[in-house]
Coordinates of C-alpha atoms in Angstrom, one line a residue:
Chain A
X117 CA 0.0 0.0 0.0
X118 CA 1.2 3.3 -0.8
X119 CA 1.5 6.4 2.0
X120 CA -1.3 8.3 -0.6
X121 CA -3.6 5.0 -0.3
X122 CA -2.7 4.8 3.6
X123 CA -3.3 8.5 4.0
X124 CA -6.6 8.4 1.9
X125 CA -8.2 5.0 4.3
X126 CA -7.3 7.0 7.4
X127 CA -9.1 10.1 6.4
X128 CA -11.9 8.0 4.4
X129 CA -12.6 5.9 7.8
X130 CA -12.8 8.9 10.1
X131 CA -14.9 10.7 7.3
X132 CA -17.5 7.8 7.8
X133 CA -17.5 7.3 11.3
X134 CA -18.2 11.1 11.4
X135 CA -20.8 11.0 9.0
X136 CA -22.7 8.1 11.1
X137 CA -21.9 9.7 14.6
X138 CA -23.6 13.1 13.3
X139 CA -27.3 10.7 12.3
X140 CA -26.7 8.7 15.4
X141 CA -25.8 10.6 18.1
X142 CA -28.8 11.7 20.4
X143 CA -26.9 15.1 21.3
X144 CA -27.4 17.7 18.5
X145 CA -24.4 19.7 19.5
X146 CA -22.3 16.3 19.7
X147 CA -24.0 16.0 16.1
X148 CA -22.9 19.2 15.0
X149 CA -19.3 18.7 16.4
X150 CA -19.0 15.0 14.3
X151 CA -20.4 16.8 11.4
X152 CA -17.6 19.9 11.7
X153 CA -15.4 16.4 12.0
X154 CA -16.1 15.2 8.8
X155 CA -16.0 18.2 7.2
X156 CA -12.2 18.2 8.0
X157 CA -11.5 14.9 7.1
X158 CA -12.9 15.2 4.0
X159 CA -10.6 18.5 3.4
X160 CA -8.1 15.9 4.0
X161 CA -9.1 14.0 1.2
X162 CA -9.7 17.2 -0.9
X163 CA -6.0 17.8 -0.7
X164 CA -4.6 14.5 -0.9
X165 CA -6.5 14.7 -4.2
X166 CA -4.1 18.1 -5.1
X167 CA -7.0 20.5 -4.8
X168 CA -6.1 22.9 -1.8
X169 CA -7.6 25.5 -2.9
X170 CA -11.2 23.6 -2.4
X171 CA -9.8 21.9 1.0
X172 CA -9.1 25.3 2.7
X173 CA -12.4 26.9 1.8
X174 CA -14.3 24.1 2.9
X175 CA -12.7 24.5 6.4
X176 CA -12.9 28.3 6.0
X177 CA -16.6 28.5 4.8
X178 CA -18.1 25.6 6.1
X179 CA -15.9 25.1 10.0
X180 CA -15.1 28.4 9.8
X181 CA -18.3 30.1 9.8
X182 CA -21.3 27.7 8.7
X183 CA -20.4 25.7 11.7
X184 CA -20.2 28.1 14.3
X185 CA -23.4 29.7 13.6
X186 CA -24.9 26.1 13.9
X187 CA -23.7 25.5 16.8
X188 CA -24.6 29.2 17.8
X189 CA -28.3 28.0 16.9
X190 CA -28.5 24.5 18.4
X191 CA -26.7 25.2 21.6
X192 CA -29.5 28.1 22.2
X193 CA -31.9 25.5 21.6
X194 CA -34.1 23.5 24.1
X195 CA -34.1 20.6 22.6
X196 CA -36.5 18.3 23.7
X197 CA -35.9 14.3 22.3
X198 CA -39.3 12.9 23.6
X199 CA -41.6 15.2 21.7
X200 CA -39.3 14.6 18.7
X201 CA -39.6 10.9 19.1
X202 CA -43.2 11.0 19.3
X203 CA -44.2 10.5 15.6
X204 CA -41.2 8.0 15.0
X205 CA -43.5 5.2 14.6
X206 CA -46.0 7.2 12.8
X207 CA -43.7 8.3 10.1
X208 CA -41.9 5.3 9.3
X209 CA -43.3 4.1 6.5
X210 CA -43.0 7.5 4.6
X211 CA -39.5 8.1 5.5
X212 CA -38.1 4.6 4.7
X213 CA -39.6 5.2 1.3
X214 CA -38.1 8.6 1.0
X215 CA -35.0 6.8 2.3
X216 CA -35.1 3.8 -0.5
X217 CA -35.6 6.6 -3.1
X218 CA -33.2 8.1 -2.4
X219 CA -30.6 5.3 -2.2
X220 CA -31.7 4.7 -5.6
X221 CA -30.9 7.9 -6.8
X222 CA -28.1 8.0 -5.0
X223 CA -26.7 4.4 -6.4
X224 CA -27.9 5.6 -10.3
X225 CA -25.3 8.6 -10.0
X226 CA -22.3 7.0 -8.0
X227 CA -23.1 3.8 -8.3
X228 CA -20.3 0.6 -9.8
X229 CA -22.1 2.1 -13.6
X230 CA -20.5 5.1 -13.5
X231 CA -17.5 4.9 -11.1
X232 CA -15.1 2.3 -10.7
X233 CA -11.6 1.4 -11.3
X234 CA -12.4 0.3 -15.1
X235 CA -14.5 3.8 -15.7
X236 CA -12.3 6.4 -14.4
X237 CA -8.6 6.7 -15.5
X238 CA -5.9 7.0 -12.6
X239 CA -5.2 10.8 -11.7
X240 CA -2.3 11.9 -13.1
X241 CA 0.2 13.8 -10.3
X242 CA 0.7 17.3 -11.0
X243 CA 3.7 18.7 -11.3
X244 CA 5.4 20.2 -8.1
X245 CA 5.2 24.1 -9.2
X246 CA 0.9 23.2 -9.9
X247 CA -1.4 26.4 -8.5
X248 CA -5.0 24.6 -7.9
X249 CA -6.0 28.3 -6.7
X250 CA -5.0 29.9 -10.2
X251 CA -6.0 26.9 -12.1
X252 CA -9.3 27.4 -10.6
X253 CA -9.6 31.3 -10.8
X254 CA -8.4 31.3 -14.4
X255 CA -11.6 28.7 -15.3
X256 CA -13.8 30.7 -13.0
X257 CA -13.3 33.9 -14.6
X258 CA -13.7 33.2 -18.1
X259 CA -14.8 30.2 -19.7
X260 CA -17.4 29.6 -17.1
X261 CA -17.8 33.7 -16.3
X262 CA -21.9 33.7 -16.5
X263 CA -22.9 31.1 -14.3
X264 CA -20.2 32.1 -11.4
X265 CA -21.7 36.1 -11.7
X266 CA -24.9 34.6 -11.9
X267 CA -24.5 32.7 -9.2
X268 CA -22.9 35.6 -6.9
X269 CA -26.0 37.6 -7.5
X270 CA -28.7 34.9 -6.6
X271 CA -26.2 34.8 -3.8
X272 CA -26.3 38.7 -3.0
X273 CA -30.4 38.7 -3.3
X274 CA -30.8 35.8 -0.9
X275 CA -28.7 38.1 1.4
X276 CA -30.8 40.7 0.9
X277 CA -34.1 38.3 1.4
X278 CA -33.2 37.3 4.9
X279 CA -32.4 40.9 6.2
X280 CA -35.3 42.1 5.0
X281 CA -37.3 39.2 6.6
X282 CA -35.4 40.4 10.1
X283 CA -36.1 43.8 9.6
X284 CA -39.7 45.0 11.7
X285 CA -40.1 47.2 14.0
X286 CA -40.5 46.7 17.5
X287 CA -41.1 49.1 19.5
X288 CA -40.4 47.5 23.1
X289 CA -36.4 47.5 22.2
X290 CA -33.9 50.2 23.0
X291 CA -32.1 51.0 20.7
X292 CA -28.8 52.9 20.7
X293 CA -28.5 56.1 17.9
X294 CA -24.7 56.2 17.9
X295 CA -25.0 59.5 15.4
X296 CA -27.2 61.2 18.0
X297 CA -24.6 60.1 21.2
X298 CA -22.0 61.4 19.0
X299 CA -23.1 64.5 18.4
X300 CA -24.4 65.5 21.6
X301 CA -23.2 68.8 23.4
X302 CA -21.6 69.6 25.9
X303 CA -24.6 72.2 26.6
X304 CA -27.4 69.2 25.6
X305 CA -26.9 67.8 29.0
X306 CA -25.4 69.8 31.6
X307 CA -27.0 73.0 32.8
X308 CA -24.8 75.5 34.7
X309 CA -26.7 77.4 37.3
X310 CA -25.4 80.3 38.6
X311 CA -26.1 80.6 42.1
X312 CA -25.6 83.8 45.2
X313 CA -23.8 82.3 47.8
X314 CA -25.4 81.8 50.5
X315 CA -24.6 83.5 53.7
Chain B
X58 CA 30.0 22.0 11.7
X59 CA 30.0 20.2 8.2
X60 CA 29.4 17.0 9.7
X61 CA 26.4 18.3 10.9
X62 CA 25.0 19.8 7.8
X63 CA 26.0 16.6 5.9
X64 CA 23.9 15.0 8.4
X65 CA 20.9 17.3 7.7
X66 CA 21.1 16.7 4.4
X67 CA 20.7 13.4 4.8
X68 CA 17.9 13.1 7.4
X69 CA 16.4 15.5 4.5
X70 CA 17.0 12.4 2.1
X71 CA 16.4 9.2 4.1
X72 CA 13.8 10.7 7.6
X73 CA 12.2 13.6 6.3
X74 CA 9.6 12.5 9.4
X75 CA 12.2 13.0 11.9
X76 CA 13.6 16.4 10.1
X77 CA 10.1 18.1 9.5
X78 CA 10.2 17.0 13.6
X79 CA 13.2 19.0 14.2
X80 CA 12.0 22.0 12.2
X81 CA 8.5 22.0 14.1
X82 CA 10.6 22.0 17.5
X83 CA 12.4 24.5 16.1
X84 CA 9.7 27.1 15.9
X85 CA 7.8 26.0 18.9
X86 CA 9.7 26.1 21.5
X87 CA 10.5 29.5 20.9
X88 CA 7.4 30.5 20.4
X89 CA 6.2 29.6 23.9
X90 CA 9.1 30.9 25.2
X91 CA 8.4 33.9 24.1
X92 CA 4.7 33.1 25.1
X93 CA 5.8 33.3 28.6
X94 CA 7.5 36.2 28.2
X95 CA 4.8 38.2 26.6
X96 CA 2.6 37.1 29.7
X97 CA 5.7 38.8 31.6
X98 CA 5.7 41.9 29.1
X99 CA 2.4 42.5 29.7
X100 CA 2.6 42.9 33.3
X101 CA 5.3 45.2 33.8
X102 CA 4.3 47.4 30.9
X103 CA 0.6 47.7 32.1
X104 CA 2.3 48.3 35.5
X105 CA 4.4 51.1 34.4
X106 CA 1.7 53.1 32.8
X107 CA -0.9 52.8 35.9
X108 CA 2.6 53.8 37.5
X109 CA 3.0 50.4 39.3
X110 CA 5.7 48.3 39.6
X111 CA 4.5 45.0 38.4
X112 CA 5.7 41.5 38.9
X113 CA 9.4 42.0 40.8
X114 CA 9.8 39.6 43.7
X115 CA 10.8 35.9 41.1
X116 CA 14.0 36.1 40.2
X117 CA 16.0 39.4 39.6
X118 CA 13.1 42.4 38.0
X119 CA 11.0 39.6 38.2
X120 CA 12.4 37.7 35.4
X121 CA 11.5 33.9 36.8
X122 CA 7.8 35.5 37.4
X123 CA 7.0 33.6 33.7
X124 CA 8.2 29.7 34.9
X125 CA 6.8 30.2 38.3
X126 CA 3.4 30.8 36.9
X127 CA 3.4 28.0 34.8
X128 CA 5.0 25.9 37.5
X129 CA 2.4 27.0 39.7
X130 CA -0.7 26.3 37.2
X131 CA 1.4 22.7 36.3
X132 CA 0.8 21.6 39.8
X133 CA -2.7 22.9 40.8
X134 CA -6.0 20.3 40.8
X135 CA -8.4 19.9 37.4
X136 CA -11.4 21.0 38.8
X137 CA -13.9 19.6 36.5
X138 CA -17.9 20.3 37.1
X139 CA -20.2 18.2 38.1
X140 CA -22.7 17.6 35.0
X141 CA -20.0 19.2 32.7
X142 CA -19.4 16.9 29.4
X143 CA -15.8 15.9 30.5
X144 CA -14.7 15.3 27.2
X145 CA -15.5 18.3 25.4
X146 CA -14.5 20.0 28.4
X147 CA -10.7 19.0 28.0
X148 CA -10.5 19.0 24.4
X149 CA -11.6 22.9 24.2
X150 CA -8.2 24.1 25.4
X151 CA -6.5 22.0 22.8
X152 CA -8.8 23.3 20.3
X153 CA -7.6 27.4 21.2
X154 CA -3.5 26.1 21.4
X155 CA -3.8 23.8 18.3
X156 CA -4.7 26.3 15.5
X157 CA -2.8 29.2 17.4
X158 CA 0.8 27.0 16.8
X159 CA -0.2 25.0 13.2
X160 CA -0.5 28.0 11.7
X161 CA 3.4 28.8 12.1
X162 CA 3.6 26.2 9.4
X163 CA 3.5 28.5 6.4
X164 CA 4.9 31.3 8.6
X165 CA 8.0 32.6 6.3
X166 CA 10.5 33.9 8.7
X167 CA 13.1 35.4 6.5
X168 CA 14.2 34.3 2.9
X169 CA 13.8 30.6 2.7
X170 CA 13.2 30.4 6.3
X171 CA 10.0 28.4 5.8
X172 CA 8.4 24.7 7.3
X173 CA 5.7 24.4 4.3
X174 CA 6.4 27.0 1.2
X175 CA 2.3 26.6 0.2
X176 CA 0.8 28.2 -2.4
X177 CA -2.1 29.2 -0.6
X178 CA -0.6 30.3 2.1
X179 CA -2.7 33.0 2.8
X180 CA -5.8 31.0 3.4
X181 CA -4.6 28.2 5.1
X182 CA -3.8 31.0 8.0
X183 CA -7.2 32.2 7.7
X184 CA -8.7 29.2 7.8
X185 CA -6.8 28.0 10.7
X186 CA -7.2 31.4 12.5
X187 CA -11.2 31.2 11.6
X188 CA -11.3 27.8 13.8
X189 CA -10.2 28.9 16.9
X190 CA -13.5 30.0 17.9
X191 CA -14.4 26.1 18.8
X192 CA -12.4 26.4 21.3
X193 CA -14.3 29.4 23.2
X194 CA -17.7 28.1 22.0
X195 CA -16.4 24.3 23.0
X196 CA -15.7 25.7 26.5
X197 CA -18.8 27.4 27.4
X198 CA -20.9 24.8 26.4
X199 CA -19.1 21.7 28.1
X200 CA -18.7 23.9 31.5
X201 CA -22.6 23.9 32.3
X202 CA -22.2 27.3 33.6
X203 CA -24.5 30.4 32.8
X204 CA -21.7 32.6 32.5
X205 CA -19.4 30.3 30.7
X206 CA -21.8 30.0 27.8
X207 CA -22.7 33.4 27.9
X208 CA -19.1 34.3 27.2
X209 CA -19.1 31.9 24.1
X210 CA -23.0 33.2 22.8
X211 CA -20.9 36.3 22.7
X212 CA -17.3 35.5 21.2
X213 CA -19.5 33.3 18.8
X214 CA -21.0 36.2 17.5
X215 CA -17.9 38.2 17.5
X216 CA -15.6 36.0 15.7
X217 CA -17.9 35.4 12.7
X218 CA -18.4 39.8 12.6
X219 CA -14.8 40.4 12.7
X220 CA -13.9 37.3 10.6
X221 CA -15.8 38.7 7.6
X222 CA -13.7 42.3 8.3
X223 CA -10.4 40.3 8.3
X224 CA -10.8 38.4 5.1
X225 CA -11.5 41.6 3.0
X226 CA -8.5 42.9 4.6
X227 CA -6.8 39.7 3.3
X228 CA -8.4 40.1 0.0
X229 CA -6.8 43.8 -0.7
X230 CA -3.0 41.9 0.2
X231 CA -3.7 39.5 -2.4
X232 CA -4.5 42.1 -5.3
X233 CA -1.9 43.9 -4.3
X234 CA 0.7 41.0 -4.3
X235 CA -1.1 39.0 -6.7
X236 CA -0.2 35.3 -4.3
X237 CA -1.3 34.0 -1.7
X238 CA 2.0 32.6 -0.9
X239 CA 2.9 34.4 2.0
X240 CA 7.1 34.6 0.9
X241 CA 5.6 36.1 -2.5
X242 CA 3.6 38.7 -0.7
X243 CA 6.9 39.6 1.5
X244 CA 9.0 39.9 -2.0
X245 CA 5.6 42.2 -3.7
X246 CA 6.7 44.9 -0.9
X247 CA 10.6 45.1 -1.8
X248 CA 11.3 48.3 -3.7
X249 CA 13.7 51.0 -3.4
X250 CA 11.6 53.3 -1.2
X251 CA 12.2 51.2 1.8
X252 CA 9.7 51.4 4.5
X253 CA 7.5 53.3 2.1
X254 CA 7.2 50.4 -0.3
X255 CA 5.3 48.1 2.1
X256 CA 1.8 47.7 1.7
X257 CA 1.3 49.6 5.1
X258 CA 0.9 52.7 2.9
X259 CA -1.5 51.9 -0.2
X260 CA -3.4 49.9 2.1
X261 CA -3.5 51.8 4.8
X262 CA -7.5 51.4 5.8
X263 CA -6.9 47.8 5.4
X264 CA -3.9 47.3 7.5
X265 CA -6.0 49.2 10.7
X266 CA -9.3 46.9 9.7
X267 CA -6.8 43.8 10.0
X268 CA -5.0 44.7 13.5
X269 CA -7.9 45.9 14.9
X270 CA -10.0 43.2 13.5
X271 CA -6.9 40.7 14.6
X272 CA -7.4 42.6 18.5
X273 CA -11.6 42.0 18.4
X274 CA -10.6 37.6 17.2
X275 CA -8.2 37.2 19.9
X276 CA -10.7 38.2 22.2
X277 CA -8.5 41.0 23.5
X278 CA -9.3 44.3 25.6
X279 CA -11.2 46.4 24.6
X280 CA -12.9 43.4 22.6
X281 CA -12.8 41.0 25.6
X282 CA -16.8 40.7 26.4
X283 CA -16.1 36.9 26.1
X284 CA -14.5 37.5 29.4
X285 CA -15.5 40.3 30.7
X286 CA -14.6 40.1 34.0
X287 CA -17.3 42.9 35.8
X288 CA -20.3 41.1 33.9
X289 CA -20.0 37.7 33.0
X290 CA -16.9 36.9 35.9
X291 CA -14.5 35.9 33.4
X292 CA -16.8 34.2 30.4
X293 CA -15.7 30.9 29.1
X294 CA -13.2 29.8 30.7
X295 CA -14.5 30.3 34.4
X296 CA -14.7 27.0 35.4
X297 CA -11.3 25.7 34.1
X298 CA -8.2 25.5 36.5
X299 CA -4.9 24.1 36.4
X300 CA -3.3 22.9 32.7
X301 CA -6.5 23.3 30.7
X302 CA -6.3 26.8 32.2
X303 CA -2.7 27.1 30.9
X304 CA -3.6 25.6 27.5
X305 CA -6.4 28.3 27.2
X306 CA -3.6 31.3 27.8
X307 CA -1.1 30.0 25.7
X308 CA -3.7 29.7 23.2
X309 CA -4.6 33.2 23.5
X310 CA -1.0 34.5 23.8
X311 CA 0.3 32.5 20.9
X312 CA -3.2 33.9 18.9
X313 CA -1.6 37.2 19.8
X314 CA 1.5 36.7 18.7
X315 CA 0.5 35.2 15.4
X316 CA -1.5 38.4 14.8
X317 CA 1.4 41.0 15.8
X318 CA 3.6 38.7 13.4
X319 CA 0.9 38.1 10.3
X320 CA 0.4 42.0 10.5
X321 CA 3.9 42.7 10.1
X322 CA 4.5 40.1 7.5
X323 CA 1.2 41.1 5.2
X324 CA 1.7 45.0 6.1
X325 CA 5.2 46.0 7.5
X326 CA 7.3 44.2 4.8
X327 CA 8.3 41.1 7.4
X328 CA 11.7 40.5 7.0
X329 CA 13.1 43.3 4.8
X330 CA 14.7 46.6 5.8
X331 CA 13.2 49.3 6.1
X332 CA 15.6 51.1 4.7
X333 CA 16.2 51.1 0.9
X334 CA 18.2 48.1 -0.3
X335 CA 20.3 50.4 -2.6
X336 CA 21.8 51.6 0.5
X337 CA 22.2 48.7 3.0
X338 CA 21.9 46.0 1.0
X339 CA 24.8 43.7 2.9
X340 CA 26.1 45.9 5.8
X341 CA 25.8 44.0 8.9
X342 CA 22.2 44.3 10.8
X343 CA 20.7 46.7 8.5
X344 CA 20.3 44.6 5.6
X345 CA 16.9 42.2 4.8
X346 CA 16.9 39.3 7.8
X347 CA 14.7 37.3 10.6
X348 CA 15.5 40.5 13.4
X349 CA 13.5 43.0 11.4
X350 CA 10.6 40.8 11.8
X351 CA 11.2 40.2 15.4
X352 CA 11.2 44.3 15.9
X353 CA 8.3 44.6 13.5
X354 CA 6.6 41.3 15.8
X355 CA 7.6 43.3 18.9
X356 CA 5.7 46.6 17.8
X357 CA 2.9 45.2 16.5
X358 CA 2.3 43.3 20.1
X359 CA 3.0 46.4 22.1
X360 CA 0.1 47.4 20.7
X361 CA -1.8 44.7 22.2
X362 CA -0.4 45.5 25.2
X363 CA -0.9 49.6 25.1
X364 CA -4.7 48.7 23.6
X365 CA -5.5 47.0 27.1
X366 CA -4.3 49.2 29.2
X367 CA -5.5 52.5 27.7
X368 CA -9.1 51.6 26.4
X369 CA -12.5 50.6 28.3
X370 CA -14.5 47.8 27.2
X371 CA -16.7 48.3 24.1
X372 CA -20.5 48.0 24.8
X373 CA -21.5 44.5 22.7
X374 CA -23.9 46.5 20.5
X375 CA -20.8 48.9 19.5
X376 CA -18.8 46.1 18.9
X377 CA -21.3 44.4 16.6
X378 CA -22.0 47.8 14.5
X379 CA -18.0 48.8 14.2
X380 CA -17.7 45.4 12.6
X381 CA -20.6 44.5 10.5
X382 CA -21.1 48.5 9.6
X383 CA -18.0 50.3 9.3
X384 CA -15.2 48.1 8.8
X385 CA -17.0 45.7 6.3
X386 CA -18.2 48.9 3.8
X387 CA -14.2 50.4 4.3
X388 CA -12.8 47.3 2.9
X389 CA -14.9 46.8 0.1
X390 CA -14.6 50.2 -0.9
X391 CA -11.0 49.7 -0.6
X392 CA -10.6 46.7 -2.2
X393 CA -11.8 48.6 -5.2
X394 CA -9.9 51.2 -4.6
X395 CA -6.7 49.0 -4.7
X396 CA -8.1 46.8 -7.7
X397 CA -8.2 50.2 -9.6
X398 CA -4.3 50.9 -8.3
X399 CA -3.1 47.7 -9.9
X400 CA -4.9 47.8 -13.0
X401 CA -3.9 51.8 -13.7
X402 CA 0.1 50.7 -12.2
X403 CA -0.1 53.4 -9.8
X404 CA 3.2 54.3 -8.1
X405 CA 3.2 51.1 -5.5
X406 CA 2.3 48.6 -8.2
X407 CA 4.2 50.1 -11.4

């Protein structure tokens, strides 16, 4: 076995035992902490396969930031398991049928008729001086120039969507005017009053 | 002495395990060394500007105080609480000290001077600096302490603000240099102007943005409402003693450091002189090497240090707006800015 093959089991095994510890743990943060887990390992993978580029932003984005507002989220949350095992029995039947489809799918598009040993030809190693980042930008930025700037601005309006969906009034908060406390005077609050002394 | 390089040569050949080893040791153990000292550093120089004396009874001036501390916290008890999740509890620490020192890796310290020469230098140190939050977040969880997890609800929040700030920063280096390898952005800033030449200048809104946003991710004063010590007691780490106590302040000192030394590599020409090489280039000292970085390292931490003892705590919602609505819309504006400087070849980038 070569280190690459040796290197590329490790990461593969941890990426699975990951994967099943996020569906099988009963702790959602413990979930979320497997799935940020796997998420590394299969950065691992990602650069064994010479595409750093991909491997960093996939900790950057998705452990980087996707991650921590998760866990942001499902730490706040009262989580209760009962009530959320309640319709377990209830549901079965539609979700193993949702599950079998979509093993199906799932087996159509990776499955032995499309990958395999036989289909795919063996990666050839780039050469040491390779730059997957320009590689990448130079395909990014022209021949597939459209659908990237399209993408970006479906991007920009979902952005927009969700603060506009947080933006209503309410009137019960205080909120701070920073350009108001900035600008206030000297003379605004504080009132000299000139006084006789007393005698 | 040749022996010795002949033998480095071939441990480079026959155990490059065992030499990548040597190289790591290499650049850790000074690093915590100077960890310690920085602890040290900080003491006597906030001492001295509140007109105190600071730390002066270990060792002459104090000097030992460093290795007693850590001698002290070596040998103290683990208090771990009931109902805490005991293994999250002792891998947070890990998780503040482990991206703090693997991000050294790409760290070029003079010409050559590197562990890994990657390409994408740049981004591995962001990345590595973006997961340092888990630690934080990790701890106040696992403690099962209100003010624990109040500390990481709010470093949570921080981290990701700032973290957006930071990475536009980042951005404007890399037009400017064009790489993201970290030894190409230190060669971009060599010209004959000297100090003038570095990308302190043209980028001068985002070299502020970038310390300042660096200041806010290590969760240092005036940033520190993860600890805050008059609200929250002192955030996520209250309920940790002992090592895992240790691990969390080497962690944030080593953050520090990173940040002082990143600043002066992306912004204050790292290792090169700043004066211009026409004049110094081989007289002893002045000339491009690894001490200009440690004297650029040193000024960019006594900033750190000068920040905490000058400045009051921001209020959280002042925190939250200075990130997401000034320093975001400055660095996009000067991204442009410097996009438009490279494309028209102006002075810096002709």
């Amino acid at each position: 076995m070569t280190f690459e093959k040796f290197v590329f089991y490790v990461f593969a095994a941890i990426l699975v035992f990951a994967a099943t510890m996020v569906i099988t743990r009963r702790n959602p943060v413990h979930s979320a902490l497997f799935l940020v887990l796997a998420f590394f390992s299969s950065a691992g993978i990602w650069l064994l396969a010479e595409a750093e580029f991909l491997a960093i932003v996939l900790i950057l984005v998705y452990v980087g930031a996707v991650m921590v507002l998760f866990l942001f989220v499902v730490m706040m949350l009262d989580i209760d398991l009962a009530t959320l095992r309640a319709g377990f029995i209830r549901h079965m039947p539609l979700a193993l049928l949702m599950a079998v489809v979509m093993a199906v799918e799932l087996f159509m598009v990776v499955g032995p008729g499309n990958f395999g040993l036989d289909k795919v030809p063996a990666p050839v190693a780039q050469a040491a001086d390779y730059n997957n980042t320009e590689s990448l930008g130079s395909v990014l930025y022209t021949v597939y120039m459209y659908p990237f700037e399209i993408a970006a601005v479906i991007l920009l309006v979902g952005i927009i969507a969700a603060i506009g969906l947080t933006m209503r009034k309410r009137p019960e908060t205080k909120f701070q005017d920073p350009s108001v406390q900035v600008k206030v005077k000297k003379a605004d609050r504080l009132r000299v009053v000139k006084m006789e002394a007393e005698d | 002495m040749e022996s010795l390089i002949a033998l480095w040569e071939w441990l480079g050949t026959n155990l490059i395990v065992l030499q990548i080893l040597i190289k790591i040791v290499v650049i850790v153990a000074p690093l915590m060394l100077c960890v310690a000292y920085f602890t040290y550093a900080e003491r006597k120089l906030i001492g001295y500007m509140q007109v105190r004396i600071g730390p002066n009874r270990v060792g002459p001036k104090g000097w030992l105080q460093p290795i007693a501390d850590a001698v002290k916290l070596m040998f103290k008890e683990i208090v771990i609480p009931t109902k805490a999740n005991k293994t999250l509890f002792l891998i947070a620490p890990l998780l503040t000290l482990g991206p703090a020192l693997a991000a050294w890796a790409v760290f070029p310290f003079s010409e050559g001077l590197v562990l890994a020469d990657l390409n994408a230098g740049l981004l591995y140190i962001l990345a590595l600096t973006s997961i340092g939050v888990y630690g934080v977040i990790i701890a106040g969880w696992a403690s099962n302490s209100k003010y624990a997890f109040l500390g990481a609800m709010r470093s949570a929040a921080q981290i990701v603000a700032y973290e957006i700030a930071m990475g536009f920063a980042l951005v404007g280096v890399l037009v400017a240099a064009g790489s993201l390898n970290l030894g190409e952005i230190v060669r971009a800033q060599q010209s004959d102007a000297g100090i003038f030449g570095w990308f302190w200048l043209p980028l001068l809104p985002l070299f502020l943005i970038y310390f300042i946003s660096g200041v806010a991710e290590t969760n240092r004063a005036p940033f520190d409402v993860a600890e805050g010590e008059s609200e929250i007691v002192a955030g996520f780490h209250v309920e940790y003693s002992g090592m895992p106590f240790a691990v969390f302040f080497l962690g944030e000192y080593a953050n520090m450091i990173l940040i002082s030394a990143l600043t002066a590599l992306l912004f204050l020409g790292g290792w090169l002189s700043p004066l211009p090489a026409s004049w110094v280039d081989g007289v002893f000292l002045l000339g491009d090497g690894i001490h200009w970085l440690f004297l650029k390292t040193m000024f960019t931490g006594f900033f750190f240090l000068w920040f905490r003892a000058t400045f009051p705590r921001y209020r959280y919602d002042q925190i939250m707006r200075l990130g997401w609505k000034v320093f975001i819309p400055i660095t996009i504006v000067w991204i442009l800015v410097v996009g438009l400087m490279v494309v028209y070849q102006f002075a810096w980038f002709s």
